Coordinates of C-alpha atoms in Angstrom, one line a residue:
X181 CA 0.4 0.0 -0.1
X182 CA 1.2 3.7 -0.6
X183 CA 3.3 5.5 1.9
X184 CA 5.6 7.9 1.8
X185 CA 7.9 6.1 0.8
X186 CA 6.1 4.5 -2.3
X187 CA 5.1 8.3 -3.3
X188 CA 8.6 9.7 -3.6
X189 CA 9.4 6.9 -6.2
X190 CA 6.2 7.3 -8.4
X191 CA 6.9 11.1 -8.4
X192 CA 10.9 10.3 -9.0
X193 CA 9.1 8.5 -11.8
X194 CA 6.8 10.1 -12.8
X195 CA 9.8 13.2 -13.2
X196 CA 11.9 10.9 -15.1
X197 CA 8.9 10.2 -17.8
X198 CA 7.0 13.7 -17.9
X199 CA 9.3 16.7 -16.4
X200 CA 10.6 19.0 -19.8
X201 CA 8.2 17.3 -22.3
X202 CA 5.5 19.1 -23.5
X203 CA 2.3 17.0 -23.1
X204 CA 0.4 15.8 -26.5
X205 CA -1.7 13.6 -24.7
X206 CA -4.5 15.2 -21.7
X207 CA -7.7 13.2 -20.1
X208 CA -8.5 14.3 -16.8
X209 CA -12.0 11.4 -15.9
X210 CA -13.4 13.3 -13.1
X211 CA -16.8 14.9 -14.0
X212 CA -14.8 18.3 -11.8
X213 CA -11.8 19.0 -14.6
X214 CA -13.0 16.3 -17.5
X215 CA -13.0 19.7 -20.0
X216 CA -9.6 20.8 -19.1
X217 CA -7.2 20.1 -21.6
X218 CA -3.1 20.7 -20.5
X219 CA -2.3 19.8 -24.4
X220 CA 1.3 21.9 -25.4
X221 CA 1.6 22.6 -21.6
X222 CA 5.3 21.4 -20.4
X223 CA 5.3 19.6 -17.2
X224 CA 7.3 21.2 -14.5
X225 CA 8.4 18.9 -12.2
X226 CA 6.3 15.9 -9.9
X227 CA 7.1 16.2 -6.7
X228 CA 5.5 14.3 -3.3
X229 CA 4.7 16.0 -0.8
X230 CA 3.6 13.2 2.4
X231 CA 1.7 10.6 0.4
X232 CA 0.5 13.0 -2.8
X233 CA 1.5 13.6 -5.1
X234 CA 2.4 17.2 -7.0
X235 CA 2.5 17.1 -10.5
X236 CA 3.7 20.6 -11.5
X237 CA 2.8 22.1 -15.4
X238 CA 3.3 24.9 -17.5
X239 CA 1.4 28.5 -16.4
X240 CA 1.1 28.0 -12.9
X241 CA -1.1 24.8 -13.0
X242 CA -1.3 21.3 -10.3
X243 CA -2.1 18.2 -10.8
X244 CA -2.9 16.6 -7.4
X245 CA -3.4 13.1 -6.4
X246 CA -3.7 10.8 -3.6
X247 CA -3.1 7.9 -3.9
X248 CA -4.7 6.1 -0.7
X249 CA -5.4 2.5 -0.5
X250 CA -5.1 1.5 -4.0
X251 CA -4.6 3.8 -6.7
X252 CA -1.0 3.6 -8.8
X253 CA 0.6 5.6 -11.5
X254 CA 1.8 3.9 -14.6
X255 CA 4.0 4.4 -17.4
X256 CA 4.5 3.0 -21.0
X257 CA 5.9 3.6 -23.9
X258 CA 4.7 4.1 -27.2
X259 CA 2.7 1.0 -28.7
X260 CA 2.9 -0.4 -25.2
X261 CA -0.5 -2.4 -24.0
X262 CA -1.6 -0.8 -20.7
X263 CA -1.3 -2.7 -18.1
X264 CA -3.1 -1.1 -14.9
X265 CA -6.4 -2.5 -14.7
X266 CA -9.5 -2.3 -17.1
X267 CA -9.8 1.3 -18.6
X268 CA -12.8 2.7 -16.5
X269 CA -10.6 2.8 -13.3
X270 CA -8.8 4.8 -15.3
X271 CA -8.4 8.3 -13.9
X272 CA -6.2 10.4 -15.9
X273 CA -3.9 10.3 -18.9
X274 CA -0.3 12.6 -19.2
X275 CA 1.0 11.8 -22.3
X276 CA 3.5 13.1 -24.4
X277 CA 6.2 12.4 -26.8
X278 CA 7.6 9.1 -25.1
X279 CA 5.6 8.5 -22.7
X280 CA 1.9 7.9 -21.3
X281 CA 1.3 8.3 -17.3
X282 CA -2.1 6.5 -17.1
X283 CA -3.5 6.7 -12.7
X284 CA -6.5 4.2 -11.6
X285 CA -8.3 4.6 -9.5
X286 CA -6.8 7.9 -7.6
X287 CA -9.3 8.5 -5.3
X288 CA -8.1 12.4 -5.1
X289 CA -7.5 14.4 -8.2
X290 CA -8.0 18.0 -8.7
X291 CA -6.1 20.5 -11.1
X292 CA -5.5 23.6 -9.1
X293 CA -3.7 26.7 -9.2
X294 CA 0.7 25.9 -8.3
X295 CA -0.1 28.8 -6.1
X296 CA -2.8 27.3 -4.0
X297 CA -0.6 23.9 -3.3
X298 CA -1.5 24.8 0.1
X299 CA -5.4 24.0 0.5
X300 CA -4.0 21.0 -0.6
X301 CA -1.4 19.9 1.2
X302 CA -1.0 22.4 4.0
X303 CA -2.9 20.7 6.5
X304 CA -0.3 18.2 7.6
X305 CA 2.6 17.4 9.5
X306 CA 6.6 17.9 8.8
X307 CA 7.5 15.7 6.1
X308 CA 9.8 12.2 6.6
X309 CA 11.3 13.0 3.0
X310 CA 11.0 16.5 2.6
X311 CA 13.0 19.8 3.3
X312 CA 10.6 20.5 6.0
X313 CA 11.4 17.9 8.0
X314 CA 11.4 18.7 11.6
X315 CA 11.5 15.8 14.5
X316 CA 11.0 18.1 17.2
X317 CA 8.0 19.9 15.7
X318 CA 6.8 16.1 14.8
X319 CA 7.5 14.9 18.2
X320 CA 5.5 17.4 19.5
X321 CA 2.0 17.6 16.9
X322 CA 1.8 13.6 18.0
X323 CA 2.2 15.0 22.2
X324 CA -0.3 17.4 21.5
X325 CA -3.4 14.7 23.0
X326 CA -1.4 12.2 25.5
X327 CA -4.4 10.1 25.0
X328 CA -5.0 9.5 21.7
X329 CA -3.2 6.1 20.3
X330 CA 0.0 6.2 18.9
X331 CA -0.5 4.2 15.6
X332 CA -3.6 6.3 15.3
X333 CA -1.4 9.6 15.9
X334 CA 1.9 8.5 13.6
X335 CA -0.9 7.6 10.8
X336 CA -2.1 11.2 11.5
X337 CA -1.3 12.9 8.5
X338 CA -1.5 16.0 10.5
X339 CA 1.1 14.9 13.0
X340 CA 3.9 13.9 10.1
X341 CA 3.7 13.5 6.7
X342 CA 4.9 9.6 5.1
X343 CA 3.5 7.2 7.9
X344 CA 1.1 4.8 7.0
X345 CA -0.8 1.0 8.4
X346 CA 2.8 -0.8 7.5
X347 CA 5.4 1.4 8.9
X348 CA 2.7 1.8 12.0
X349 CA 3.1 -1.5 12.9
X350 CA 7.1 -2.3 12.5
X351 CA 7.4 1.3 14.1
X352 CA 5.5 0.2 17.8
X353 CA 7.8 -3.4 17.3
X354 CA 11.0 -1.6 17.1
X355 CA 10.3 0.4 20.1
X356 CA 8.9 -2.6 21.7
X357 CA 5.7 -0.6 22.6
X358 CA 1.8 -1.0 21.7
X359 CA 0.2 0.9 18.5
X360 CA -2.6 1.6 21.6
X361 CA -0.5 2.5 24.3
X362 CA -2.0 6.6 25.0
X363 CA 1.1 9.0 23.8
X364 CA 1.1 10.7 26.4
X365 CA 2.5 7.3 28.6
X366 CA 5.2 6.8 26.2
X367 CA 8.8 7.5 27.9
X368 CA 11.1 10.4 27.6
X369 CA 13.6 8.0 25.8
X370 CA 11.3 7.0 23.4
X371 CA 9.2 9.5 22.8
X372 CA 12.6 11.1 21.4
X373 CA 13.0 7.9 19.6
X374 CA 9.6 7.9 17.6
X375 CA 10.3 10.5 14.9
X376 CA 13.6 9.1 15.0
X377 CA 13.0 6.4 13.8
X378 CA 9.9 6.6 11.4
X379 CA 11.9 8.8 9.4
X380 CA 14.6 6.2 8.9
X381 CA 12.7 3.4 8.5
X382 CA 11.0 5.4 5.1
X383 CA 14.6 6.6 4.3
X384 CA 16.1 3.2 3.9
X385 CA 12.7 2.0 2.0
X386 CA 12.8 5.6 -0.3
X387 CA 14.7 2.9 -2.8
X388 CA 14.2 -0.2 -2.5
X389 CA 11.1 -1.7 -4.3
X390 CA 10.3 -4.4 -1.5
X391 CA 10.3 -2.6 2.0
X392 CA 12.2 -3.9 4.4
X393 CA 13.0 -3.7 8.0
X394 CA 14.3 -6.7 9.1
X395 CA 17.3 -6.3 7.4
X396 CA 17.3 -9.9 5.6
X397 CA 15.9 -9.7 2.2
X398 CA 13.8 -12.7 2.0
X399 CA 10.4 -13.2 0.9
X400 CA 8.6 -13.8 4.4
X401 CA 10.9 -12.7 6.5
X402 CA 11.3 -8.6 5.5
X403 CA 9.2 -7.2 7.6
X404 CA 9.4 -8.2 11.9
X405 CA 5.1 -7.8 12.5
X406 CA 2.7 -6.5 9.3
X407 CA 1.1 -9.4 7.4
X408 CA 2.3 -12.0 9.7
X409 CA -0.6 -12.3 11.9
X410 CA -0.4 -16.3 13.9
X411 CA 3.9 -16.9 12.8
X412 CA 6.5 -16.7 15.4
X413 CA 7.9 -13.8 15.5
X414 CA 11.9 -13.7 14.8
X415 CA 12.7 -12.5 18.1
X416 CA 10.3 -14.3 20.3
X417 CA 8.8 -16.7 19.0
X418 CA 5.3 -15.8 20.3
X419 CA 2.3 -16.1 17.2
X420 CA 2.5 -12.6 16.2
X421 CA -1.6 -10.7 16.6
X422 CA -3.5 -8.7 14.4
X423 CA -6.7 -6.7 14.9
X424 CA -8.6 -4.0 13.9
X425 CA -7.4 -0.3 14.7
X426 CA -8.6 3.3 13.6
X427 CA -6.4 6.3 12.0
X428 CA -9.5 8.7 12.8
X429 CA -12.0 7.6 9.0
X430 CA -11.0 4.2 8.9
X431 CA -10.2 0.5 10.7
X432 CA -7.1 -0.7 9.6
X433 CA -5.3 -4.1 10.1
X434 CA -2.5 -3.6 13.0
X435 CA 0.1 -5.9 13.9
X436 CA 2.0 -7.0 17.4
X437 CA 3.9 -9.4 19.0
X438 CA 2.2 -9.9 22.6
X439 CA 6.0 -10.6 24.6
X440 CA 8.7 -8.2 22.4
X441 CA 5.4 -5.0 22.6
X442 CA 4.1 -5.0 26.3
X443 CA 0.9 -2.5 27.0
X444 CA -2.2 -1.9 26.4
X445 CA -4.7 -4.5 23.2
X446 CA -7.3 -5.4 22.2
X447 CA -8.5 -7.7 24.4
X448 CA -10.6 -9.7 21.4

């Protein structure tokens, strides 16, 4: 699922394929912008902001997209068969003479003035992979609500931008806490390490095709807990558990080791 690392990779691929090139085709398949025509304009650059993608286009325009759970941008050469999904799932096409960028299942797609990008991303906290990263500010944001569970707090993009459900579970394992621990109960040293470890997890994986937190680059062993329900913990051999945890918008499967991560957790 897209998190800050994979969104940055997507931005790099789009930038390589589109930046500096004139669009020969543009097709935005959302009702609000269906009549917008970007043909003839040059793509200036493509950047990531947390989990958001900003494609900046000549004339002071930005195409803002968000992948959420299963959206994606695919890059194709002329004549190459498009394989990202059925045609009805295509939400955007940006093509130049050498590449076509096709956006599938994009839940957020809007065209806005580049000068008004803050309307789309101004609410975000410090970007873990961006130039505005500030660990002290990120930690202050996380600790703002002492009763809130750590897992919920780090998923809240208003606190820090880029962490998703996979890294949430891995982060809590590495810190030795459950995702349900109230942030106000974090030990001072653990709290200090939290934003630093968030940054390290994304930095290490920013260029990897497969996420890895364990140092073991083998299928089934790359992550400590995420996706490993009922399998033995790599440290203590206790079966990994899974339960749902909210982030303020939806419930998400959350993985933890009840031995390595003592503390509050669902009883069912």
